mmCIF file of C-alpha atoms and ligand atoms in Angstrom:
data_model
loop_
_atom_site.group_PDB
_atom_site.id
_atom_site.type_symbol
_atom_site.label_atom_id
_atom_site.label_comp_id
_atom_site.label_asym_id
_atom_site.label_seq_id
_atom_site.Cartn_x
_atom_site.Cartn_y
_atom_site.Cartn_z
ATOM 1 C CA UNK S 1 4.174 11.342 -9.973
ATOM 2 C CA UNK S 2 6.395 14.112 -9.433
ATOM 3 C CA UNK S 3 8.150 13.903 -5.831
ATOM 4 C CA UNK S 4 8.633 16.572 -3.988
ATOM 5 C CA UNK S 5 11.585 17.744 -2.722
ATOM 6 C CA UNK S 6 12.251 17.740 1.317
ATOM 7 C CA UNK S 7 14.545 18.262 3.570
ATOM 8 C CA UNK S 8 16.343 15.199 4.733
ATOM 9 C CA UNK S 9 15.997 10.991 3.490
ATOM 10 C CA UNK S 10 17.047 8.780 6.306
ATOM 11 C CA UNK S 11 19.949 5.739 5.128
ATOM 12 C CA UNK S 12 21.327 3.246 7.575
ATOM 13 C CA UNK S 13 21.053 5.510 10.397
ATOM 14 C CA UNK S 14 21.808 8.738 9.206
ATOM 15 C CA UNK S 15 19.788 12.024 8.198
ATOM 16 C CA UNK S 16 21.527 13.040 4.612
ATOM 17 C CA UNK S 17 20.286 16.029 2.478
ATOM 18 C CA UNK S 18 18.158 14.968 -0.154
ATOM 19 C CA UNK S 19 19.937 15.332 -3.157
ATOM 20 C CA UNK S 20 22.772 13.553 -1.441
ATOM 21 C CA UNK S 21 20.703 10.258 -0.855
ATOM 22 C CA UNK S 22 22.116 8.207 -3.180
ATOM 23 C CA UNK S 23 23.553 5.191 -4.596
ATOM 24 C CA UNK S 24 25.933 3.303 -7.208
ATOM 25 C CA UNK S 25 24.451 2.087 -10.687
ATOM 26 C CA UNK S 26 26.092 -1.205 -10.493
ATOM 27 C CA UNK S 27 23.006 -1.600 -7.429
ATOM 28 C CA UNK S 28 21.914 -5.006 -7.019
ATOM 29 C CA UNK S 29 18.319 -4.235 -6.211
ATOM 30 C CA UNK S 30 18.471 -2.286 -9.128
ATOM 31 C CA UNK S 31 19.201 -5.300 -11.782
ATOM 32 C CA UNK S 32 17.378 -7.907 -9.766
ATOM 33 C CA UNK S 33 14.426 -5.835 -8.088
ATOM 34 C CA UNK S 34 15.671 -7.642 -4.852
ATOM 35 C CA UNK S 35 14.409 -5.132 -2.247
ATOM 36 C CA UNK S 36 11.359 -4.924 -0.122
ATOM 37 C CA UNK S 37 9.270 -1.641 0.371
ATOM 38 C CA UNK S 38 6.648 -0.217 2.989
ATOM 39 C CA UNK S 39 4.442 2.499 1.939
ATOM 40 C CA UNK S 40 2.948 3.779 5.182
ATOM 41 C CA UNK S 41 0.962 7.515 5.379
ATOM 42 C CA UNK S 42 1.042 10.048 8.057
ATOM 43 C CA UNK S 43 -2.367 12.593 8.816
ATOM 44 C CA UNK S 44 -2.652 15.457 9.971
ATOM 45 C CA UNK S 45 -4.263 16.003 13.446
ATOM 46 C CA UNK S 46 -5.223 18.411 15.416
ATOM 47 C CA UNK S 47 -2.067 17.203 17.756
ATOM 48 C CA UNK S 48 0.101 17.226 14.834
ATOM 49 C CA UNK S 49 0.729 14.428 11.942
ATOM 50 C CA UNK S 50 0.117 10.836 13.173
ATOM 51 C CA UNK S 51 0.886 7.761 11.270
ATOM 52 C CA UNK S 52 -1.680 5.541 10.574
ATOM 53 C CA UNK S 53 -0.747 1.436 11.381
ATOM 54 C CA UNK S 54 3.067 2.200 12.051
ATOM 55 C CA UNK S 55 4.003 -1.113 13.098
ATOM 56 C CA UNK S 56 1.409 -2.965 11.070
ATOM 57 C CA UNK S 57 3.198 -1.420 8.013
ATOM 58 C CA UNK S 58 6.979 -2.106 10.085
ATOM 59 C CA UNK S 59 6.311 -5.898 10.766
ATOM 60 C CA UNK S 60 5.119 -6.539 7.130
ATOM 61 C CA UNK S 61 8.226 -5.174 6.281
ATOM 62 C CA UNK S 62 10.039 -7.720 8.405
ATOM 63 C CA UNK S 63 7.892 -10.430 6.686
ATOM 64 C CA UNK S 64 8.945 -9.771 3.743
ATOM 65 C CA UNK S 65 12.273 -9.059 4.109
ATOM 66 C CA UNK S 66 12.113 -12.652 5.834
ATOM 67 C CA UNK S 67 10.577 -14.372 2.979
ATOM 68 C CA UNK S 68 13.704 -12.613 0.938
ATOM 69 C CA UNK S 69 15.981 -14.259 3.336
ATOM 70 C CA UNK S 70 16.864 -9.937 4.052
ATOM 71 C CA UNK S 71 18.693 -9.477 7.720
ATOM 72 C CA UNK S 72 17.667 -6.079 8.316
ATOM 73 C CA UNK S 73 20.618 -4.534 9.973
ATOM 74 C CA UNK S 74 18.130 -2.179 12.602
ATOM 75 C CA UNK S 75 15.194 -2.821 14.532
ATOM 76 C CA UNK S 76 11.193 -2.297 14.139
ATOM 77 C CA UNK S 77 11.658 0.479 16.956
ATOM 78 C CA UNK S 78 14.551 2.397 15.343
ATOM 79 C CA UNK S 79 12.813 2.223 11.597
ATOM 80 C CA UNK S 80 9.545 3.746 13.084
ATOM 81 C CA UNK S 81 11.971 6.624 14.946
ATOM 82 C CA UNK S 82 13.392 7.139 11.573
ATOM 83 C CA UNK S 83 9.757 7.631 10.280
ATOM 84 C CA UNK S 84 8.366 10.283 13.181
ATOM 85 C CA UNK S 85 12.289 12.035 13.042
ATOM 86 C CA UNK S 86 11.608 12.426 9.221
ATOM 87 C CA UNK S 87 7.732 13.701 9.514
ATOM 88 C CA UNK S 88 9.310 16.230 12.912
ATOM 89 C CA UNK S 89 11.908 17.840 10.138
ATOM 90 C CA UNK S 90 10.566 17.978 6.576
ATOM 91 C CA UNK S 91 7.975 20.926 7.874
ATOM 92 C CA UNK S 92 4.606 18.794 6.692
ATOM 93 C CA UNK S 93 1.409 18.000 7.748
ATOM 94 C CA UNK S 94 1.601 14.850 6.597
ATOM 95 C CA UNK S 95 3.127 12.387 4.494
ATOM 96 C CA UNK S 96 3.571 9.425 2.011
ATOM 97 C CA UNK S 97 6.318 7.065 3.487
ATOM 98 C CA UNK S 98 8.721 4.814 2.071
ATOM 99 C CA UNK S 99 10.811 2.134 4.128
ATOM 100 C CA UNK S 100 12.934 -0.051 1.436
ATOM 101 C CA UNK S 101 15.391 -2.544 2.729
ATOM 102 C CA UNK S 102 18.111 -2.684 -0.642
ATOM 103 C CA UNK S 103 21.570 -4.983 -0.747
ATOM 104 C CA UNK S 104 24.875 -3.096 -1.119
ATOM 105 C CA UNK S 105 27.111 -2.300 -4.097
ATOM 106 C CA UNK S 106 29.871 -4.842 -4.046
ATOM 107 C CA UNK S 107 29.090 -7.643 -5.729
ATOM 108 C CA UNK S 108 26.459 -8.486 -8.926
ATOM 109 C CA UNK S 109 24.996 -12.038 -10.023
ATOM 110 C CA UNK S 110 21.927 -13.795 -8.690
ATOM 111 C CA UNK S 111 22.605 -14.400 -5.640
ATOM 112 C CA UNK S 112 21.944 -11.726 -2.873
ATOM 113 C CA UNK S 113 23.469 -13.319 0.022
ATOM 114 C CA UNK S 114 26.732 -11.961 0.144
ATOM 115 C CA UNK S 115 25.167 -8.463 -0.637
ATOM 116 C CA UNK S 116 25.107 -6.653 2.827
ATOM 117 C CA UNK S 117 21.782 -4.812 3.462
ATOM 118 C CA UNK S 118 20.473 -1.374 2.918
ATOM 119 C CA UNK S 119 17.666 0.903 4.427
ATOM 120 C CA UNK S 120 16.546 4.065 3.834
ATOM 121 C CA UNK S 121 13.470 5.944 4.898
ATOM 122 C CA UNK S 122 11.558 8.688 2.807
ATOM 123 C CA UNK S 123 8.869 10.791 3.337
ATOM 124 C CA UNK S 124 7.036 13.273 1.537
ATOM 125 C CA UNK S 125 3.249 15.070 0.558
ATOM 126 C CA UNK S 126 1.335 12.463 -1.652
ATOM 127 C CA UNK S 127 -2.311 13.755 -2.714
ATOM 128 C CA UNK S 128 -5.179 11.561 -3.980
ATOM 129 C CA UNK S 129 -3.129 8.458 -5.542
ATOM 130 C CA UNK S 130 -6.508 8.118 -7.503
ATOM 131 C CA UNK S 131 -6.933 11.894 -7.844
ATOM 132 C CA UNK S 132 -10.173 13.435 -5.285
ATOM 133 C CA UNK S 133 -12.162 12.701 -8.096
ATOM 134 C CA UNK S 134 -11.404 9.120 -7.625
ATOM 135 C CA UNK S 135 -12.419 9.441 -3.889
ATOM 136 C CA UNK S 136 -15.267 11.652 -4.265
ATOM 137 C CA UNK S 137 -17.100 10.234 -7.176
ATOM 138 C CA UNK S 138 -15.194 6.812 -7.721
ATOM 139 C CA UNK S 139 -13.052 5.325 -10.665
ATOM 140 C CA UNK S 140 -13.449 3.465 -13.565
ATOM 141 C CA UNK S 141 -10.988 -0.334 -13.234
ATOM 142 C CA UNK S 142 -10.433 -2.692 -16.391
ATOM 143 C CA UNK S 143 -9.472 -5.898 -15.489
ATOM 144 C CA UNK S 144 -6.273 -7.411 -16.960
ATOM 145 C CA UNK S 145 -4.914 -9.193 -19.458
ATOM 146 C CA UNK S 146 -2.073 -9.759 -17.433
ATOM 147 C CA UNK S 147 -2.076 -12.572 -14.177
ATOM 148 C CA UNK S 148 -1.655 -11.574 -10.851
ATOM 149 C CA UNK S 149 1.611 -13.629 -10.609
ATOM 150 C CA UNK S 150 0.909 -16.042 -8.055
ATOM 151 C CA UNK S 151 2.152 -17.758 -4.546
ATOM 152 C CA UNK S 152 4.654 -19.470 -5.952
ATOM 153 C CA UNK S 153 6.415 -17.448 -8.759
ATOM 154 C CA UNK S 154 6.908 -14.318 -5.892
ATOM 155 C CA UNK S 155 5.525 -14.604 -2.443
ATOM 156 C CA UNK S 156 1.826 -12.490 -2.793
ATOM 157 C CA UNK S 157 2.143 -11.292 0.637
ATOM 158 C CA UNK S 158 5.498 -10.325 0.425
ATOM 159 C CA UNK S 159 5.834 -6.688 -0.584
ATOM 160 C CA UNK S 160 9.034 -7.137 -2.741
ATOM 161 C CA UNK S 161 9.765 -4.266 -5.301
ATOM 162 C CA UNK S 162 10.153 -6.820 -8.277
ATOM 163 C CA UNK S 163 6.881 -7.981 -7.895
ATOM 164 C CA UNK S 164 5.551 -4.375 -8.836
ATOM 165 C CA UNK S 165 6.817 -5.446 -12.566
ATOM 166 C CA UNK S 166 3.635 -7.281 -12.645
ATOM 167 C CA UNK S 167 1.389 -4.005 -10.946
ATOM 168 C CA UNK S 168 3.263 -1.713 -13.648
ATOM 169 C CA UNK S 169 2.173 -4.141 -16.654
ATOM 170 C CA UNK S 170 -1.471 -3.900 -15.449
ATOM 171 C CA UNK S 171 -1.498 -0.196 -14.545
ATOM 172 C CA UNK S 172 0.313 0.849 -18.144
ATOM 173 C CA UNK S 173 -2.503 -1.257 -20.316
ATOM 174 C CA UNK S 174 -5.544 -0.087 -17.920
ATOM 175 C CA UNK S 175 -3.989 4.003 -18.044
ATOM 176 C CA UNK S 176 -3.281 3.927 -21.923
ATOM 177 C CA UNK S 177 -6.855 2.326 -22.604
ATOM 178 C CA UNK S 178 -8.155 5.714 -21.353
ATOM 179 C CA UNK S 179 -8.800 3.701 -17.398
ATOM 180 C CA UNK S 180 -8.199 5.053 -13.961
ATOM 181 C CA UNK S 181 -6.984 1.202 -12.352
ATOM 182 C CA UNK S 182 -6.536 -2.393 -13.599
ATOM 183 C CA UNK S 183 -7.191 -5.137 -11.278
ATOM 184 C CA UNK S 184 -5.765 -8.425 -12.055
ATOM 185 C CA UNK S 185 -7.331 -12.290 -11.678
ATOM 186 C CA UNK S 186 -4.830 -14.489 -10.220
ATOM 187 C CA UNK S 187 -3.823 -17.905 -11.834
ATOM 188 C CA UNK S 188 -7.411 -19.427 -11.579
ATOM 189 C CA UNK S 189 -8.943 -16.152 -12.967
ATOM 190 C CA UNK S 190 -10.876 -14.964 -9.681
ATOM 191 C CA UNK S 191 -10.850 -11.154 -8.896
ATOM 192 C CA UNK S 192 -6.964 -10.522 -6.860
ATOM 193 C CA UNK S 193 -6.412 -7.040 -6.112
ATOM 194 C CA UNK S 194 -5.333 -3.731 -8.210
ATOM 195 C CA UNK S 195 -2.126 -3.264 -9.135
ATOM 196 C CA UNK S 196 -2.139 -0.973 -6.181
ATOM 197 C CA UNK S 197 -4.964 -2.451 -3.746
ATOM 198 C CA UNK S 198 -7.370 -4.747 -2.545
ATOM 199 C CA UNK S 199 -10.632 -4.810 -4.240
ATOM 200 C CA UNK S 200 -13.656 -5.067 -1.896
ATOM 201 C CA UNK S 201 -17.525 -5.171 -3.477
ATOM 202 C CA UNK S 202 -20.893 -5.207 -1.419
ATOM 203 C CA UNK S 203 -23.592 -7.821 -2.728
ATOM 204 C CA UNK S 204 -26.386 -7.754 -0.741
ATOM 205 C CA UNK S 205 -25.684 -5.652 2.492
ATOM 206 C CA UNK S 206 -22.497 -7.832 2.248
ATOM 207 C CA UNK S 207 -19.372 -6.731 2.430
ATOM 208 C CA UNK S 208 -17.271 -9.389 0.114
ATOM 209 C CA UNK S 209 -13.619 -9.534 -0.700
ATOM 210 C CA UNK S 210 -11.438 -12.807 -1.728
ATOM 211 C CA UNK S 211 -9.522 -14.258 1.542
ATOM 212 C CA UNK S 212 -5.375 -13.703 1.227
ATOM 213 C CA UNK S 213 -5.371 -17.613 0.240
ATOM 214 C CA UNK S 214 -6.092 -15.994 -3.294
ATOM 215 C CA UNK S 215 -2.718 -14.165 -4.269
ATOM 216 C CA UNK S 216 -3.090 -11.100 -2.726
ATOM 217 C CA UNK S 217 -1.620 -8.474 -0.176
ATOM 218 C CA UNK S 218 -2.673 -8.712 3.032
ATOM 219 C CA UNK S 219 -3.253 -4.880 2.780
ATOM 220 C CA UNK S 220 -2.765 -3.126 5.609
ATOM 221 C CA UNK S 221 -5.630 -0.555 5.055
ATOM 222 C CA UNK S 222 -8.180 -4.143 4.072
ATOM 223 C CA UNK S 223 -7.443 -4.877 7.665
ATOM 224 C CA UNK S 224 -8.344 -1.412 9.536
ATOM 225 C CA UNK S 225 -11.819 -1.687 7.205
ATOM 226 C CA UNK S 226 -12.632 -5.099 7.452
ATOM 227 C CA UNK S 227 -12.515 -4.311 11.357
ATOM 228 C CA UNK S 228 -14.439 -1.261 11.214
ATOM 229 C CA UNK S 229 -16.874 -3.342 9.338
ATOM 230 C CA UNK S 230 -16.731 -5.409 12.268
ATOM 231 C CA UNK S 231 -16.937 -3.369 14.779
ATOM 232 C CA UNK S 232 -19.882 -1.241 12.408
ATOM 233 C CA UNK S 233 -22.049 -4.661 11.855
ATOM 234 C CA UNK S 234 -21.927 -5.052 8.442
ATOM 235 C CA UNK S 235 -21.087 -8.520 7.799
ATOM 236 C CA UNK S 236 -18.678 -9.821 5.843
ATOM 237 C CA UNK S 237 -17.233 -12.887 4.042
ATOM 238 C CA UNK S 238 -13.738 -13.278 2.720
ATOM 239 C CA UNK S 239 -14.440 -15.228 -0.136
ATOM 240 C CA UNK S 240 -12.869 -16.047 -3.559
ATOM 241 C CA UNK S 241 -14.651 -14.112 -6.543
ATOM 242 C CA UNK S 242 -15.264 -14.158 -9.953
ATOM 243 C CA UNK S 243 -15.484 -11.366 -12.360
ATOM 244 C CA UNK S 244 -19.435 -11.757 -12.567
ATOM 245 C CA UNK S 245 -19.293 -10.593 -8.912
ATOM 246 C CA UNK S 246 -17.473 -7.180 -9.656
ATOM 247 C CA UNK S 247 -19.914 -6.892 -13.069
ATOM 248 C CA UNK S 248 -22.801 -7.010 -10.877
ATOM 249 C CA UNK S 249 -21.718 -5.277 -6.958
ATOM 250 C CA UNK S 250 -23.906 -3.497 -5.765
ATOM 251 C CA UNK S 251 -20.910 -1.276 -4.992
ATOM 252 C CA UNK S 252 -17.318 -2.152 -5.129
ATOM 253 C CA UNK S 253 -14.032 -0.182 -4.045
ATOM 254 C CA UNK S 254 -10.505 -0.057 -3.711
ATOM 255 C CA UNK S 255 -8.565 0.329 -0.399
ATOM 256 C CA UNK S 256 -5.242 0.853 -0.234
ATOM 257 C CA UNK S 257 -2.172 3.080 1.936
ATOM 258 C CA UNK S 258 -2.150 5.360 -0.907
ATOM 259 C CA UNK S 259 -4.770 5.181 -2.685
ATOM 260 C CA UNK S 260 -7.089 5.011 0.312
ATOM 261 C CA UNK S 261 -10.511 4.305 -0.031
ATOM 262 C CA UNK S 262 -11.754 5.113 -3.693
ATOM 263 C CA UNK S 263 -14.803 4.052 -5.003
ATOM 264 C CA UNK S 264 -15.588 2.200 -8.180
ATOM 265 C CA UNK S 265 -18.032 3.356 -10.437
ATOM 266 C CA UNK S 266 -17.748 0.921 -13.427
ATOM 267 C CA UNK S 267 -15.383 -2.220 -14.547
ATOM 268 C CA UNK S 268 -14.854 -3.165 -17.661
ATOM 269 C CA UNK S 269 -17.496 -0.272 -18.731
ATOM 270 C CA UNK S 270 -20.590 -2.098 -16.406
ATOM 271 C CA UNK S 271 -21.406 0.546 -14.969
ATOM 272 C CA UNK S 272 -21.739 -0.344 -10.917
ATOM 273 C CA UNK S 273 -23.019 3.284 -10.003
ATOM 274 C CA UNK S 274 -21.696 6.290 -7.855
ATOM 275 C CA UNK S 275 -20.627 5.207 -4.423
ATOM 276 C CA UNK S 276 -22.761 3.437 -2.346
ATOM 277 C CA UNK S 277 -23.705 3.692 1.182
ATOM 278 C CA UNK S 278 -22.064 0.841 2.587
ATOM 279 C CA UNK S 279 -18.843 2.736 0.640
ATOM 280 C CA UNK S 280 -19.749 6.054 1.637
ATOM 281 C CA UNK S 281 -20.130 4.970 4.693
ATOM 282 C CA UNK S 282 -16.257 3.006 5.039
ATOM 283 C CA UNK S 283 -14.505 6.020 3.637
ATOM 284 C CA UNK S 284 -16.018 8.374 6.333
ATOM 285 C CA UNK S 285 -14.785 6.049 9.161
ATOM 286 C CA UNK S 286 -11.605 5.381 7.911
ATOM 287 C CA UNK S 287 -11.123 9.353 7.425
ATOM 288 C CA UNK S 288 -12.203 10.652 10.903
ATOM 289 C CA UNK S 289 -9.326 7.777 12.477
ATOM 290 C CA UNK S 290 -6.343 9.134 10.368
ATOM 291 C CA UNK S 291 -7.372 12.492 11.511
ATOM 292 C CA UNK S 292 -7.236 11.466 14.857
ATOM 293 C CA UNK S 293 -10.830 11.991 15.638
ATOM 294 C CA UNK S 294 -12.338 8.212 16.924
ATOM 295 C CA UNK S 295 -10.943 8.134 20.443
ATOM 296 C CA UNK S 296 -11.727 4.383 20.133
ATOM 297 C CA UNK S 297 -9.168 3.363 16.998
ATOM 298 C CA UNK S 298 -7.108 6.626 18.387
ATOM 299 C CA UNK S 299 -4.603 3.285 19.375
ATOM 300 C CA UNK S 300 -4.456 2.707 15.335
ATOM 301 C CA UNK S 301 -2.268 6.033 14.959
ATOM 302 C CA UNK S 302 1.457 6.612 16.286
ATOM 303 C CA UNK S 303 1.077 10.206 16.809
ATOM 304 C CA UNK S 304 5.036 11.404 15.308
ATOM 305 C CA UNK S 305 5.671 14.137 17.901
ATOM 306 C CA UNK S 306 5.563 11.683 20.869
ATOM 307 C CA UNK S 307 2.426 12.969 23.037
HETATM 308 N N1 LIG O 401 -2.097 -5.035 -3.229
HETATM 309 C C1 LIG O 401 -1.070 -4.362 -3.706
HETATM 310 C C2 LIG O 401 -0.817 -5.370 -5.005
HETATM 311 C C3 LIG O 401 -0.897 -3.313 -3.262
HETATM 312 O O1 LIG O 401 0.638 -2.961 -3.553
HETATM 313 C C4 LIG O 401 -0.964 -2.406 -2.223
HETATM 314 C C5 LIG O 401 -0.296 -1.469 -1.416
HETATM 315 C C6 LIG O 401 -2.258 -2.724 -1.143
HETATM 316 C C7 LIG O 401 -2.701 -4.071 -1.827
HETATM 317 C C8 LIG O 401 -2.963 -2.274 -0.110
HETATM 318 O O2 LIG O 401 -2.893 -2.453 0.797
HETATM 319 P P1 LIG O 401 -1.648 -1.502 2.269
HETATM 320 O O3 LIG O 401 -1.558 -0.477 1.722
HETATM 321 O O4 LIG O 401 -1.480 -2.077 3.802
HETATM 322 O O5 LIG O 401 -3.564 -1.758 2.393
HETATM 323 N N2 LIG O 401 0.380 -0.480 -2.457
HETATM 324 C C9 LIG O 401 1.147 0.450 -2.137
HETATM 325 C C10 LIG O 401 2.251 1.035 -3.219
HETATM 326 C C11 LIG O 401 1.750 1.793 -3.829
HETATM 327 C C12 LIG O 401 2.728 2.125 -4.973
HETATM 328 O O6 LIG O 401 2.393 2.839 -6.096
HETATM 329 O O7 LIG O 401 3.800 2.662 -4.919
HETATM 330 C C13 LIG O 401 0.780 1.775 -1.390
HETATM 331 O O8 LIG O 401 -0.808 2.012 -1.191
HETATM 332 O O9 LIG O 401 1.467 1.664 -0.493
#
């Protein structure tokens, strides 16, 4: 996905011109994948761009940093203000927001502790992650031969950069085989998640998703969807899932910040079907909330104008 060039990037408290936001090639985070990040979206609303579940994302980033023993030299409020500021000055209606905490240049070797921690935040418009047609009509998923990392390999609730080698290996295989997205199984052979999404099925009217103890990221979108479902009296079951549960689902979908809510129309060529009523209902609620059209859920939005 080519990144459109914006005016400014935030680096350690300074607004830097887009093309000057550079680091040294001997940066240890580049060599060892030792960094933590978030993916956040700001949506166009009548009151200007609004960031969905901003604090939840930033809090997760601090938890990721805590696990990696990285001390982020800014407060959550400072990082949130950095994102709001970038959304205000880069002149777009909607954005993907990417904060990253990484190590500084100076040390090399596998002990990250002597390296200073730096933070950058960048924003740019990012359209439908799995395509507009994917959101409308569903995507074809393939179960990966790559196993999802387990919590004793790298903590799975941690959005660490290096973890994404696992996701990317799965993504490559799925795309090369002609599918849109991969679904990874955990070390027990049960369903974990997509390369960058949580996965849900609907079975006999019940919304089912694996619990985080299955080694999946506690997705902010996943939490929001569970919340919307609860409020809409859709029964929920967070239980381990087998691939059989995917193949025989009444409905299935992915959730993620980049992906949003994407129906899954088939898994390993077993047809699930066009987007079903529960998927549609949850998509409708989600897109209405993020566009600022649901007063009940307005607390989930951080309006960058501050009003
Ligand atoms: N699982 C994984 C492995 C994952 O990377 C994400 C987000 C999710 C689940 C959903 O989490 P949430 O966004 O909080 O609902 N993936 C991010 C990175 C995607 C990328 O290609 O980069 C994202 O969606 O921003």
